[in-house]
Short mmCIF file of C-alpha atoms and ligand atoms in Angstrom, two decimals:
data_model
loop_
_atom_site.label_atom_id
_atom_site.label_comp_id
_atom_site.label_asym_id
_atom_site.label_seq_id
_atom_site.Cartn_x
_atom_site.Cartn_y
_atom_site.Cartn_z
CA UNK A 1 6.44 0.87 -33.99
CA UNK A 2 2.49 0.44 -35.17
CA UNK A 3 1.64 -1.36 -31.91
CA UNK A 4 2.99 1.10 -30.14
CA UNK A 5 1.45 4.23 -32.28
CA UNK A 6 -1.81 2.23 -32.19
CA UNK A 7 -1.21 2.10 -28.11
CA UNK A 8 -0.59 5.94 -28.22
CA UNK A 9 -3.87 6.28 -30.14
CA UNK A 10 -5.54 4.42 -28.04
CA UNK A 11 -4.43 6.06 -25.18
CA UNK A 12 -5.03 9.37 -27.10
CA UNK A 13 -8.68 8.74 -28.05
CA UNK A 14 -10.15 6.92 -25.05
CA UNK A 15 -10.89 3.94 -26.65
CA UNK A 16 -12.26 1.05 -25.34
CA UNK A 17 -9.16 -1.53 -25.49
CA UNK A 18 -11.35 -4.48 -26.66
CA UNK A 19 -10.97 -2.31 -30.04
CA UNK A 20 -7.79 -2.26 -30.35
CA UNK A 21 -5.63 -4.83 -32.43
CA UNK A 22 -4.40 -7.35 -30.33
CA UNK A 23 -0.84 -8.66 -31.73
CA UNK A 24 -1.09 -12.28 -31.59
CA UNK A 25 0.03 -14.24 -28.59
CA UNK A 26 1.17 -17.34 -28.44
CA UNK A 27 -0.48 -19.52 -25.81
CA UNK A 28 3.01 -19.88 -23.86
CA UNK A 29 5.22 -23.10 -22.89
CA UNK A 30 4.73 -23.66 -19.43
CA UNK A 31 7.31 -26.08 -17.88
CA UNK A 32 5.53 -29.27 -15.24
CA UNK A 33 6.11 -28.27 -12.31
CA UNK A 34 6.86 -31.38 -10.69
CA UNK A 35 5.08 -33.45 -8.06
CA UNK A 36 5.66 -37.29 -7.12
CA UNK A 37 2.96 -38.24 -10.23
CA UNK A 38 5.17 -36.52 -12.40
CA UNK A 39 7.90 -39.02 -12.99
CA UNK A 40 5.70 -41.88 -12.39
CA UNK A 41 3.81 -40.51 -15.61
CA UNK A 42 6.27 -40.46 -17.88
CA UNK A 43 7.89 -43.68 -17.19
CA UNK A 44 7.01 -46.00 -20.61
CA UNK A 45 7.12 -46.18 -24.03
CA UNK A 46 6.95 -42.90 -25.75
CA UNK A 47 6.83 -42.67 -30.00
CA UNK A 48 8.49 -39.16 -31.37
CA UNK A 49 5.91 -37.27 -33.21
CA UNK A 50 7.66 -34.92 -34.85
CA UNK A 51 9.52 -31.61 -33.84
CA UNK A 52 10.94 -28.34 -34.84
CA UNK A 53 14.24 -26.22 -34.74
CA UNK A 54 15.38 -23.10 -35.58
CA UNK A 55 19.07 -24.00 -34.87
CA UNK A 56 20.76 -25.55 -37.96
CA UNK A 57 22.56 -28.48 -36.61
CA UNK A 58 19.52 -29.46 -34.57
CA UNK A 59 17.57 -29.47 -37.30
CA UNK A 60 19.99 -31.89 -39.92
CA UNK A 61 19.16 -34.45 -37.09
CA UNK A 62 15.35 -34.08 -36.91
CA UNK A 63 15.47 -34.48 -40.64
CA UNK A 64 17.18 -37.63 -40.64
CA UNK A 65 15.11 -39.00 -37.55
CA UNK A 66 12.24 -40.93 -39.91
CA UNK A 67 11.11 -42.89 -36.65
CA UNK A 68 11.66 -43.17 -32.81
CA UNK A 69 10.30 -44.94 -30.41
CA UNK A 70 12.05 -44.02 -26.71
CA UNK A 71 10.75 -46.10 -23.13
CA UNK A 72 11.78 -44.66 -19.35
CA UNK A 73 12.18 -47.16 -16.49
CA UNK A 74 13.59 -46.12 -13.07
CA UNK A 75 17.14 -45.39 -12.56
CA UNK A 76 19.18 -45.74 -9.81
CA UNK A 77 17.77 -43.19 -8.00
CA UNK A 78 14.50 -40.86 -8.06
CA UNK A 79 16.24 -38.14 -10.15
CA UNK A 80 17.63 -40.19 -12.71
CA UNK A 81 16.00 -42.46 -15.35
CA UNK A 82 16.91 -45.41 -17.78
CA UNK A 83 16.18 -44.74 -21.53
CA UNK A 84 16.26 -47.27 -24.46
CA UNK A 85 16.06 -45.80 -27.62
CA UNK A 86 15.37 -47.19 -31.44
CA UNK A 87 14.89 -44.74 -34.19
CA UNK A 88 15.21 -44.59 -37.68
CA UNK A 89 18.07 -42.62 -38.56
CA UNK A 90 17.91 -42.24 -42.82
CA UNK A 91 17.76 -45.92 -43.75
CA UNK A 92 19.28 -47.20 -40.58
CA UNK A 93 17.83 -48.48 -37.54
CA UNK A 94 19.89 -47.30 -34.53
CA UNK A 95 18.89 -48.89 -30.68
CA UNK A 96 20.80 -47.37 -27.64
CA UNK A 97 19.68 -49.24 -24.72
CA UNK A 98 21.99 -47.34 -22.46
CA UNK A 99 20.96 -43.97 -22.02
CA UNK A 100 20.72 -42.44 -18.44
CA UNK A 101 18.43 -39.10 -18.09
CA UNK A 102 19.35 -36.92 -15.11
CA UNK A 103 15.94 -35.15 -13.95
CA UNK A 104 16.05 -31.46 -12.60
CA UNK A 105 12.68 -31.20 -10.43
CA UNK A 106 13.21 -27.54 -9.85
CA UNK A 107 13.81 -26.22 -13.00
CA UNK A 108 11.54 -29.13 -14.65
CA UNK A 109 14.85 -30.00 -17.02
CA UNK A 110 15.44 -33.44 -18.33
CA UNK A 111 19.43 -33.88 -19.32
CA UNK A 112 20.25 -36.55 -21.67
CA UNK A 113 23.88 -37.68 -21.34
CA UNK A 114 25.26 -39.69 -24.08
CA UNK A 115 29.13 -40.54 -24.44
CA UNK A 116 30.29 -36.69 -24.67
CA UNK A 117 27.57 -35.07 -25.50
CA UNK A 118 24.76 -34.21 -22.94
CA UNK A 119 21.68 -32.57 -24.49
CA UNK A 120 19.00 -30.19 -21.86
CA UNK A 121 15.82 -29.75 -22.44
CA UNK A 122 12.54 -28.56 -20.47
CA UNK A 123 9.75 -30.54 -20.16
CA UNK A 124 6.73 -28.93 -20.95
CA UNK A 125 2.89 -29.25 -19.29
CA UNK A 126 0.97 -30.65 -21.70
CA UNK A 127 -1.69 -33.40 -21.64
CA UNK A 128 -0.85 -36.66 -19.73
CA UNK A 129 -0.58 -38.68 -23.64
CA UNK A 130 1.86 -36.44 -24.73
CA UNK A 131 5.48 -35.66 -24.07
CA UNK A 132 6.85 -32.27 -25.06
CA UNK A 133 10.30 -30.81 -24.86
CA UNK A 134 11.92 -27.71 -25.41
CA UNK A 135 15.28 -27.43 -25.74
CA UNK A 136 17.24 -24.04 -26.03
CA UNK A 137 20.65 -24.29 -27.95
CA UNK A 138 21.99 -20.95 -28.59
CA UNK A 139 19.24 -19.60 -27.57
CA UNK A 140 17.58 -21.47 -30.86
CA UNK A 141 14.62 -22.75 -29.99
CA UNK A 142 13.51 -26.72 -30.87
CA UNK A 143 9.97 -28.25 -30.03
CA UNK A 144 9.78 -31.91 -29.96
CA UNK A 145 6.30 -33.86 -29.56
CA UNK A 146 5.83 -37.63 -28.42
CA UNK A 147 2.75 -39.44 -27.51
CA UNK A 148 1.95 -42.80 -26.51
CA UNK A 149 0.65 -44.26 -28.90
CA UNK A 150 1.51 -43.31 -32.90
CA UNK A 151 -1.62 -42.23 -33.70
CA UNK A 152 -1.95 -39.24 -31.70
CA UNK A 153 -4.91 -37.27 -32.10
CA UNK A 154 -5.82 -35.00 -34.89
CA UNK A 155 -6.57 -32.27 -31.93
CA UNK A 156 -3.27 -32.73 -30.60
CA UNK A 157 -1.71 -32.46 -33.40
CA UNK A 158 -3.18 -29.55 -34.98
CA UNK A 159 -2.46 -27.96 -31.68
CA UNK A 160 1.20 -28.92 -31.67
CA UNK A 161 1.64 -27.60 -35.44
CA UNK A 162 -0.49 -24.61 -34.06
CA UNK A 163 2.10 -23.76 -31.53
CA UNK A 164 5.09 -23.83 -33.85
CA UNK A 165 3.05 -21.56 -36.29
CA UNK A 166 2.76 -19.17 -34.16
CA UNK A 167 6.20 -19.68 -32.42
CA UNK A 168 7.20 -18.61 -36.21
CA UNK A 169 8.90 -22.42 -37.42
CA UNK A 170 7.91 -22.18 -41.32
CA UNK A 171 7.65 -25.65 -43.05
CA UNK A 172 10.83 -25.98 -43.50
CA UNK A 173 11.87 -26.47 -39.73
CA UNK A 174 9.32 -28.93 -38.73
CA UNK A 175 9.78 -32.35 -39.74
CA UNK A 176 7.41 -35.12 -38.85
CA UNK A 177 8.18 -39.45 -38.76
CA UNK A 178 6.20 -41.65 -40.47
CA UNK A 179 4.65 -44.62 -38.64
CA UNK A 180 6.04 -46.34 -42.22
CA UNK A 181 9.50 -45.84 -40.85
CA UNK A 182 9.34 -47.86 -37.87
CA UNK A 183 12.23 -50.11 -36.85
CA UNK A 184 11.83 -53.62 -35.35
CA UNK A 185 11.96 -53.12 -31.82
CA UNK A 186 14.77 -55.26 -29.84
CA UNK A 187 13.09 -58.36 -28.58
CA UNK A 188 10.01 -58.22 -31.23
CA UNK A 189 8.50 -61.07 -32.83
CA UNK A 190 10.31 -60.98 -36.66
CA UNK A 191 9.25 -63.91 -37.92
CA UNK A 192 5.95 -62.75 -39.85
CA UNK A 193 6.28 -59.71 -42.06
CA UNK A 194 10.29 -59.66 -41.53
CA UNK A 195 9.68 -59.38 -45.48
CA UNK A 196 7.91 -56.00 -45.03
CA UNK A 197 10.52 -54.74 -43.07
CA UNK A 198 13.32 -55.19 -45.25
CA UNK A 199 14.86 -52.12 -46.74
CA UNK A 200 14.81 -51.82 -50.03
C1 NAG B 1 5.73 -36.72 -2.18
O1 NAG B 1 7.10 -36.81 -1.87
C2 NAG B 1 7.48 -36.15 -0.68
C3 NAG B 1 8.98 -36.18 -0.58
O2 NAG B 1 9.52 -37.35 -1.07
C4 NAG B 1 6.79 -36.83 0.49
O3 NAG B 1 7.13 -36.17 1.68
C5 NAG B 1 5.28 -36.77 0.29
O4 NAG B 1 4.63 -37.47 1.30
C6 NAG B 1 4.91 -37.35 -1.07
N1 NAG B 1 3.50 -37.12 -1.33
C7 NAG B 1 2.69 -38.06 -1.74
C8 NAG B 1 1.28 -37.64 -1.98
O5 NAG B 1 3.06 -39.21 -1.97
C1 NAG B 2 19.69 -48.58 -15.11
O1 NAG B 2 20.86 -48.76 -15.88
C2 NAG B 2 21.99 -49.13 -15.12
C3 NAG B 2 23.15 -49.26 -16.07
O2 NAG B 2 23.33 -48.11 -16.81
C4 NAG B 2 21.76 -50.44 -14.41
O3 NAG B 2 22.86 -50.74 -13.59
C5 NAG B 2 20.51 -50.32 -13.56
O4 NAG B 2 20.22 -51.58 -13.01
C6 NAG B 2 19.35 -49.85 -14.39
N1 NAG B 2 18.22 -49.65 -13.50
C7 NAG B 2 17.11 -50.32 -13.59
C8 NAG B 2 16.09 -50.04 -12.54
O5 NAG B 2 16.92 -51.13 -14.49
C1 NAG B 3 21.01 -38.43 -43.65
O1 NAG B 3 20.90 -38.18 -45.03
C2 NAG B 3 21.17 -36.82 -45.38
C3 NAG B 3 20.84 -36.65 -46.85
O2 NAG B 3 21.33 -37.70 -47.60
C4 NAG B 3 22.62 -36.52 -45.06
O3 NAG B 3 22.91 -35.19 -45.40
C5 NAG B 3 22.82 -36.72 -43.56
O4 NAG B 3 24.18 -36.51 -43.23
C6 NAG B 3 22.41 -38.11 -43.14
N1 NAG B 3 22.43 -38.12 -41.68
C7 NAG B 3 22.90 -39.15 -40.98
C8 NAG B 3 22.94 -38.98 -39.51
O5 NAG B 3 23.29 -40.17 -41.51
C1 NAG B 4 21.67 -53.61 -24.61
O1 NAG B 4 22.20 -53.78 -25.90
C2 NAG B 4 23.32 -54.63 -25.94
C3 NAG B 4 23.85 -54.64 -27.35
O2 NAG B 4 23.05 -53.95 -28.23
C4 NAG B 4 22.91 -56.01 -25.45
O3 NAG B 4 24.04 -56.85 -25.45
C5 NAG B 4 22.35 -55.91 -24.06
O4 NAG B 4 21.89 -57.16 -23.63
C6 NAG B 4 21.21 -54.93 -24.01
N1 NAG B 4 20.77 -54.75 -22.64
C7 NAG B 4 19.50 -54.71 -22.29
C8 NAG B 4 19.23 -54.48 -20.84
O5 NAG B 4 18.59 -54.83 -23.10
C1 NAG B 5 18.42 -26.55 -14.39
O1 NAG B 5 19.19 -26.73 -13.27
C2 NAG B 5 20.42 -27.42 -13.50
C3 NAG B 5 21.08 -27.70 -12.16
O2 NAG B 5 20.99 -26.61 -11.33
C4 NAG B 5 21.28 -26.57 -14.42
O3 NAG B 5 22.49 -27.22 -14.67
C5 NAG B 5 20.54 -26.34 -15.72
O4 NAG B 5 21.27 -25.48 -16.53
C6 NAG B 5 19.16 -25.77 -15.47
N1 NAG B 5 18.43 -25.81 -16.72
C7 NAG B 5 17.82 -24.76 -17.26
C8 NAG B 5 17.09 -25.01 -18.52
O5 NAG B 5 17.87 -23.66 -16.75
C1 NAG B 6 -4.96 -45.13 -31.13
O1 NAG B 6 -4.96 -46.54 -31.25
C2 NAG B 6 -5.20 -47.22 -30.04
C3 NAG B 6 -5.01 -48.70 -30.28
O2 NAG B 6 -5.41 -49.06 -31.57
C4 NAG B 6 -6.61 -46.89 -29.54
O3 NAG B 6 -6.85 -47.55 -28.33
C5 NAG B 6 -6.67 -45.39 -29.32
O4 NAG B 6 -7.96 -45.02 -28.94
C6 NAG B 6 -6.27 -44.63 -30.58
N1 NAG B 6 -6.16 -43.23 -30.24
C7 NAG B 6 -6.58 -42.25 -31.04
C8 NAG B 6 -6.36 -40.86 -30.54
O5 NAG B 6 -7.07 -42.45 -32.12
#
């Protein structure tokens, strides 16, 4: 109701619009559109950054995610992809080397199909390091970041928590991993510092 009795006013008075308080935009969520690079560009090892929910179950799950690492290879065919996965979940490392992504080129959507449960999600331009999703449950909106490497960049980051600032996630539904967390990935060396990796 201000905005728009500060519109009428400004409307009223002549002003010069630069004067007027702009309500803050978020800069907004454009999905890739995709092209033949765009697949190609995402096939790899990935490490889950963090994300953010404002639907409850969603977010009991990002909680207990403490580490993922996720890698793409080629499916059977150009719209669909292999996933392995090994996370973190609580205390317990978890590896699904099974997973088959279906790819929507036209409406940029990634669908995750696991057992029962399939999971959509958009994927989301963003710089060629970096793998963002947005998923819609509900119509609750969850963010999820992943980069290449764990040590993404303070820029990127600040930009990511940024986004979900202004998106309106308080602290409370953003939850981050910890590079402390990590799992032993399948086929990895565990012969030195198997001792560090024990659970307590
Ligand atoms: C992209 O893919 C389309 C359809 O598969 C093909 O016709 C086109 O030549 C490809 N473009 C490039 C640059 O590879
Ligand atoms: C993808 O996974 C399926 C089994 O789910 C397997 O048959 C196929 O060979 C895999 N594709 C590649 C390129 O590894
Ligand atoms: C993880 O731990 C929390 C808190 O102890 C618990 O509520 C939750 O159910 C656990 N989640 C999984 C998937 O084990
Ligand atoms: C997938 O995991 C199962 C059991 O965890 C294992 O037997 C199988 O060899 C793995 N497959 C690949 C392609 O890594
Ligand atoms: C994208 O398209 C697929 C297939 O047409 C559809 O099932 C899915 O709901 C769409 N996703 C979104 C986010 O609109
Ligand atoms: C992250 O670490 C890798 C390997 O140590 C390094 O090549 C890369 O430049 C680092 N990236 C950032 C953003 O610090």
């Amino acid at each position: 109701a201000c905005q728009a009795m500060l519109a009428s006013l400004v409307l009223l008075l002549g002003l010069p619009l630069a004067l007027a308080a702009e309500p803050p935009t978020c800069a907004p969520l454009i999905p890739v559109t995709f092209n033949n690079a765009t697949v190609p560009g995402i096939l790899g090892q990935w490490v889950y950054i963090g994300g953010a929910s404002k639907y409850k179950p969603h977010l009991a799950e990002l909680e207990a995610v403490k580490h993922a690492v996720f890698s793409f290879s080629p499916g059977s065919h150009e719209d669909e992809l292999n996933a392995t996965e090994t996370m973190r979940v609580n205390e317990t490392c978890v590896t699904k080397n099974t997973t088959k992504i279906h790819i929507f080129r036209h409406n940029s959507t990634l669908v995750h199909v696991d057992d029962q449960v399939s999971s959509m999600a958009e994927l989301i331009q963003s710089d060629k390091d970096l793998f963002i999703l947005k998923h819609l449950n509900n119509n609750f909106l969850s963010l999820s970041l992943s980069a290449r490497t764990p040590n993404v960049s303070k820029e990127h980051l600040e930009e990511f928590k940024a986004h979900l600032h202004c998106l309106g996630f308080g602290e409370e539904e953003i939850f981050f991993t910890s590079e402390k967390e990590a799992c032993p990935l399948p086929g990895e060396k565990t012969g030195e510092g198997s001792a560090e990796q024990q659970l307590e």
